[in-house]
XYZ file of C-alpha atoms in Angstrom:
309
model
C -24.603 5.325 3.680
C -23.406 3.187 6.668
C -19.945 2.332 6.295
C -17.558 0.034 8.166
C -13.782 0.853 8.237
C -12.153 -2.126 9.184
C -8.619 -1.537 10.431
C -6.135 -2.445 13.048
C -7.799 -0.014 15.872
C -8.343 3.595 15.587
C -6.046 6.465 14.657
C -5.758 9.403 12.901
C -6.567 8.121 9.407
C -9.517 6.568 10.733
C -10.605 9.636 12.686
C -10.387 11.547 9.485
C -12.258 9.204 7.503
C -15.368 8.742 10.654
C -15.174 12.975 10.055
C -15.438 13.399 6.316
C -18.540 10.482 6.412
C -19.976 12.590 9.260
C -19.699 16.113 6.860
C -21.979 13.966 4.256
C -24.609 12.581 6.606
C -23.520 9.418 6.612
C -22.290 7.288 9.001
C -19.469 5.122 10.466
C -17.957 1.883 12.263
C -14.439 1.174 12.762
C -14.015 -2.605 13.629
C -11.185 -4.844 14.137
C -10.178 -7.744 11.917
C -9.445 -9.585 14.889
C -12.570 -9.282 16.064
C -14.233 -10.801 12.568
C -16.525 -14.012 13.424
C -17.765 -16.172 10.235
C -21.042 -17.931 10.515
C -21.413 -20.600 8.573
C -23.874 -23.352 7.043
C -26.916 -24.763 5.545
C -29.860 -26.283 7.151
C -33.068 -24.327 9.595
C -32.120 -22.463 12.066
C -28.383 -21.791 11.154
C -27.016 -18.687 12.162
C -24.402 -17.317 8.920
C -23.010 -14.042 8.463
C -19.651 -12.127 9.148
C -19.656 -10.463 12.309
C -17.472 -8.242 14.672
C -19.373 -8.416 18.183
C -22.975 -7.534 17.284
C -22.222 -5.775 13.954
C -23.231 -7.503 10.826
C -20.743 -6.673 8.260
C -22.372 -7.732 5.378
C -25.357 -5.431 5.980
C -22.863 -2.220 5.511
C -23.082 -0.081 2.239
C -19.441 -0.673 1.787
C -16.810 -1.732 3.461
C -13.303 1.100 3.656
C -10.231 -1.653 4.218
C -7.425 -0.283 5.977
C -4.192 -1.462 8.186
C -4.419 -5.452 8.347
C -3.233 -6.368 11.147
C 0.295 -8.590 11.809
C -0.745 -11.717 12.990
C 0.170 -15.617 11.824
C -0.097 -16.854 8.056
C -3.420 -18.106 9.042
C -4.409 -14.919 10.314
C -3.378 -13.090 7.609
C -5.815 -15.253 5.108
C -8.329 -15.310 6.934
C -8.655 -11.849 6.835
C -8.039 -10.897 3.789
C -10.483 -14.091 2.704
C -13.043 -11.945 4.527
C -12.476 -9.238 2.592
C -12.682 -11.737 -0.758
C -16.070 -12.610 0.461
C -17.632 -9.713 1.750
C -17.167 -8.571 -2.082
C -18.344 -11.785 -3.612
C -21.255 -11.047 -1.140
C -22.178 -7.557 -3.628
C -20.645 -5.088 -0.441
C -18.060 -2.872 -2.431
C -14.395 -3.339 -0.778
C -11.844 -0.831 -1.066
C -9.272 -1.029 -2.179
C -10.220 -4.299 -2.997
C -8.548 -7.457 -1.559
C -6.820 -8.356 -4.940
C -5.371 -4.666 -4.979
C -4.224 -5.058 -1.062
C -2.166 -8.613 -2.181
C -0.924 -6.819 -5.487
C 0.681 -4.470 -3.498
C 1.521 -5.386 0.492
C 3.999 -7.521 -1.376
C 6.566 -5.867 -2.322
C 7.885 -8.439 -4.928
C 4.453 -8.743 -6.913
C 4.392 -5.382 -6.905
C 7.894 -5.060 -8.513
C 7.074 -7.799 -10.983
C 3.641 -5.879 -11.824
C 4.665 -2.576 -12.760
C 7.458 -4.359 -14.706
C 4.833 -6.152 -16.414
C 3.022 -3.171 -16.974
C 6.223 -1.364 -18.887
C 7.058 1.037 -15.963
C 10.697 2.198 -15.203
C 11.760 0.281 -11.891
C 15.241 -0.405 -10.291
C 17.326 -3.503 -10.381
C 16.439 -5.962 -8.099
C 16.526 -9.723 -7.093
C 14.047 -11.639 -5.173
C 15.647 -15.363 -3.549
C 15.932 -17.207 -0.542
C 19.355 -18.282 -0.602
C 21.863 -16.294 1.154
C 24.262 -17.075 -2.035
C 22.024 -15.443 -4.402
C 21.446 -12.451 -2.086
C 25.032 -12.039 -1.638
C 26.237 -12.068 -5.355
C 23.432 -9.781 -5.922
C 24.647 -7.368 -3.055
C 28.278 -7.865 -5.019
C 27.178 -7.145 -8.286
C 25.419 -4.335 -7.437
C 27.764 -2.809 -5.149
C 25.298 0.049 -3.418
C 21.901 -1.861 -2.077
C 19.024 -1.559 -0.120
C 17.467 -4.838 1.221
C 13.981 -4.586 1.939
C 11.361 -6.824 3.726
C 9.059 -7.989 1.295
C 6.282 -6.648 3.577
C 6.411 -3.631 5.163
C 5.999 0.196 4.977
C 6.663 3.478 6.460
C 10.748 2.590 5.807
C 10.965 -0.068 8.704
C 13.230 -2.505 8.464
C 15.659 -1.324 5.140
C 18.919 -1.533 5.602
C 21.236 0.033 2.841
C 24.884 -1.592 2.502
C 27.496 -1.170 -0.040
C 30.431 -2.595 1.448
C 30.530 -6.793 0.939
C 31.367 -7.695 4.536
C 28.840 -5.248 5.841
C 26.306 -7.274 3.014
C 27.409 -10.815 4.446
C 26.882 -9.966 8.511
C 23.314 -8.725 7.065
C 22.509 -11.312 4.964
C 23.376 -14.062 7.399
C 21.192 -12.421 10.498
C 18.317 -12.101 8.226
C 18.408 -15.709 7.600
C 17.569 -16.679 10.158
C 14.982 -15.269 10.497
C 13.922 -17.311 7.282
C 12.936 -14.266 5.257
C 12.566 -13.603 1.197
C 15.554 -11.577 0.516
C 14.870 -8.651 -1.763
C 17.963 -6.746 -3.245
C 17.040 -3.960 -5.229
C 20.120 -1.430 -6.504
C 20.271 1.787 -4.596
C 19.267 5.244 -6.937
C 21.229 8.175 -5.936
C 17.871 9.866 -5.747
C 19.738 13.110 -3.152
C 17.375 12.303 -0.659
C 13.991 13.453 -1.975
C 11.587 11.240 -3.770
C 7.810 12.629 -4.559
C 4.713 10.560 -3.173
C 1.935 11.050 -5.600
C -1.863 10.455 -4.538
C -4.258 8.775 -7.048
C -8.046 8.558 -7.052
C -10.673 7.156 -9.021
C -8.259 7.541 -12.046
C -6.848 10.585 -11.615
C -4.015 12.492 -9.341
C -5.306 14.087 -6.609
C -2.396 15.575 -5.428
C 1.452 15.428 -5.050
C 4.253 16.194 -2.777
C 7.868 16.187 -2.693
C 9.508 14.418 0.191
C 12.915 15.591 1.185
C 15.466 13.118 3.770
C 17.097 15.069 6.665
C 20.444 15.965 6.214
C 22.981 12.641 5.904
C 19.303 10.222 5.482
C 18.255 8.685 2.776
C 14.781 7.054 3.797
C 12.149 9.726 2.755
C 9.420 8.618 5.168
C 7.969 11.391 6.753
C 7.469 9.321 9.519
C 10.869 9.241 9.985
C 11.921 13.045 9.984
C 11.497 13.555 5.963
C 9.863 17.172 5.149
C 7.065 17.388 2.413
C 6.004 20.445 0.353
C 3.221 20.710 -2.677
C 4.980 19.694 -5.761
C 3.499 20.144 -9.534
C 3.960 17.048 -11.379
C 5.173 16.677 -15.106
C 2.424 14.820 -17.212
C 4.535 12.195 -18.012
C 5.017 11.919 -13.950
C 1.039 11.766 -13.763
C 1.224 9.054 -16.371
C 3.325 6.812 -14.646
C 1.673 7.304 -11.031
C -1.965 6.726 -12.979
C -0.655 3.719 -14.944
C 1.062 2.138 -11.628
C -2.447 2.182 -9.697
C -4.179 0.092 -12.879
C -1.529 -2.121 -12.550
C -2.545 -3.012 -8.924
C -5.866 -2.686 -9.743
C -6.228 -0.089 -6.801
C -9.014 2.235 -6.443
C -6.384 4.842 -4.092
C -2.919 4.493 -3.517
C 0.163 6.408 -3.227
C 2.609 6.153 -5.393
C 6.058 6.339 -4.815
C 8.537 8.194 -7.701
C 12.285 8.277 -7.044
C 14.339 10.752 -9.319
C 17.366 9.840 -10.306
C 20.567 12.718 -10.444
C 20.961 11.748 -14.365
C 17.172 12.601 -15.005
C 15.526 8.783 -14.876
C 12.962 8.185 -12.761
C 11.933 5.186 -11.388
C 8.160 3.910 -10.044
C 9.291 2.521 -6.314
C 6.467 1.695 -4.409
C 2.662 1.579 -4.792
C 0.780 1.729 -1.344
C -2.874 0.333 -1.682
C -3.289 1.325 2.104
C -1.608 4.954 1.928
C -1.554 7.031 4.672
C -2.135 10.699 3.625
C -1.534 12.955 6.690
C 1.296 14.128 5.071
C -0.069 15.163 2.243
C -3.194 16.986 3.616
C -0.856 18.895 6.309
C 1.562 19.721 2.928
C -1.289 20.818 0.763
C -4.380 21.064 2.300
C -6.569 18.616 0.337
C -8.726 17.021 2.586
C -8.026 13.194 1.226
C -10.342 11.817 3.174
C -13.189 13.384 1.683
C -11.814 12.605 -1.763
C -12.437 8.844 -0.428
C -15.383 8.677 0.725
C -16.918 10.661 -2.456
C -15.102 8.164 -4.622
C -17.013 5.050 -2.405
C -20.044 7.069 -2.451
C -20.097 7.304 -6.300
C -19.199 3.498 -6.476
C -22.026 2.427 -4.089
C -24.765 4.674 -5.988
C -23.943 3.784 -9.539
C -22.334 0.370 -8.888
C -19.209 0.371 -10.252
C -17.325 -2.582 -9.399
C -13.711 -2.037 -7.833
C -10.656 -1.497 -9.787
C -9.338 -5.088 -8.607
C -9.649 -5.825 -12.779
C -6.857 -3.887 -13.929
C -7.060 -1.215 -16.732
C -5.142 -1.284 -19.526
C -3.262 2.458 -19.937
C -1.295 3.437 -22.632
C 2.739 3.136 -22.468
C-alpha cells in the first residue's frame, strides 16, 4: 500500500506510524494540510486533482488523518472538506472526516454520547456570560473548557463565584462558546481506554501529580496498564460508534461514590503513552486495521453502529 498521513508536520506519532508501514512493506508520505492544492474543472486540457507539491493525493491507497492544523474558519473547512472529498473520491479516510467533527467539538461530542445513553457529567453549553455564570453558581465546583482543544490546554477549574465572574468575563472577550461542565471528584486518576476496529486494544490508568487534577500525561500525569471491567469495555466500545470513529481514545473518569462517567472521545488520539505504559505497539494496530479496510473495502465507521445499552 502507499499511504499518505496528512498531519500538521512530523512528530513522533507520525514517525511511528512511517515505521509500522515500513515493517509491512508498504510505504509512506506525511504531507501538510497547508500545503493541499485543489484542481478544479471541466473542459480539455484541465488540470483537477488534490495535490500537496507534486503528490497526488487521490492516487494514495488511503489516506491516515491526523493533527489538523489551527488556522482561520476558512481554513479549517477547507481542510476538513478535503478530507470529505478525498472519501467521496473511493480513497478510505481515517478516522473519517464526520468522526473528526463528531468529536474535535467538544459539545457534539457531549450531546452524542448523551444521545447514545452513556453516563456523562452536567454541563451547559451558551454564549452569554449570564448563562455561564448561573451555571458556574449552580454548580458550585466547575471546569470550563474550550470547546476545541486537547491535551488539557486551556481548562480552568473554579469553584468560588468571584473567581467564576473574573473568568467568565476575560473569556468573553475573546468571543468564545462557554462550556460549563460540573467537576467529578474523580482523586486525580481517570483511565484512557484505546479502541480499534470494534474492540479495546488496550487500557491505562492515568494518575494527576500530587495537588493536580488534569490527568494529561502531557502534563506530568503517570500511566500504568490497567484491566478494564466489561461494563468499562462497553461503554469505551459504545462511545467510539457514537462518533462513528474507526480509533479513538476514550476518556473514563471514576467517580469516589462508584459512577463513572464517559468524558472525552479523541478521534485523533495520541498513544505514546499507552505504548510506553504497556507495550502495544498502536501503531501497528492502525495500520493493520487500514490495511484490512483497503483490501476488503469496508467503508469507514463515519455511519454509526448501533450497540446495545
Amino acid at each position: 500500500m502507499h499511504i499518505v498521513i496528512l498531519n500538521a508536520g512530523t512528530g513522533w506519532h507520525t514517525d511511528d506510524l512511517c515505521r509500522a508501514l515500513a515493517e509491512r512493506g508498504d510505504t509512506a508520505q506525511v504531507l501538510p494540510y497547508e500545503g493541499l492544492v485543489a484542481r478544479l474543472g471541466s473542459g480539455r486540457g484541465v488540470s483537477r486533482g488534490l495535490a500537496v507539491g507534486t503528490s497526488e493525493i487521490l492516487d494514495a491507497d488511503a489516506v491516515l488523518a491526523r493533527i489538523v492544523p489551527s488556522g482561520s474558519l476558512e481554513q479549517m473547512i477547507y481542510r476538513v472538506d478535503a478530507l470529505h472529498w478525498i472519501e467521496k473520491r473511493g480513497v478510505p479516510v481515517m478516522n473519517s472526516p464526520k468522526a473528526i467533527e463528531r468529536s474535535v467539538d467538544k459539545f457534539y461530542t457531549t450531546a452524542l454520547l448523551q444521545e447514545a445513553g452513556l453516563p456523562t457529567p452536567e454541563t451547559v453549553v451558551c454564549e452569554g456570560t449570564a448563562e455561564a455564570m448561573a451555571a458556574a453558581i449552580a454548580m458550585g465546583d466547575v471546569i470550563i473548557k474550550p470547546i476545541f482543544g486537547s491535551m488539557g490546554h486551556g481548562m480552568v477549574r473554579v469553584s468560588d463565584p468571584d473567581v467564576a465572574f473574573r473568568v467568565v468575563r476575560s473569556l468573553e472577550q475573546l468571543r468564545i462558546v462557554f462550556y460549563v461542565q460540573r467537576a467529578v471528584d474523580h482523586g486525580g486518576r481517570d483511565v484512557r481506554v484505546f479502541v480499534i476496529g470494534g474492540r479495546v486494544l488496550g487500557a491505562i490508568e492515568r494518575q494527576a501529580p500530587d495537588g493536580q487534577w488534569r490527568t494529561n500525561v502531557s502534563l506530568g500525569a503517570s500511566a500504568r496498564p490497567f484491566d478494564l471491567p466489561p461494563s468499562w469495555e462497553q461503554l469505551a466500545l459504545r462511545a467510539t460508534a457514537a462518533m462513528g470513529a474507526d480509533y479513538a481514545g476514550v476518556d473514563l473518569l471514576p467517580s469516589r461514590d462508584g459512577s463513572v462517567f464517559v468524558l472525552e472521545v479523541n478521534g485523533i488520539p495520541g498513544w505514546q503513552g499507552l505504548k510506553e505504559a504497556t507495550g502495544i505497539d498502536v501503531a501497528a494496530a492502525i495500520v493493520d486495521h487500514l490495511a484490512n479496510r483497503v483490501r476488503t473495502g469496508v467503508p469507514s465507521a463515519g455511519v454509526v453502529a448501533e450497540l446495545p445499552a
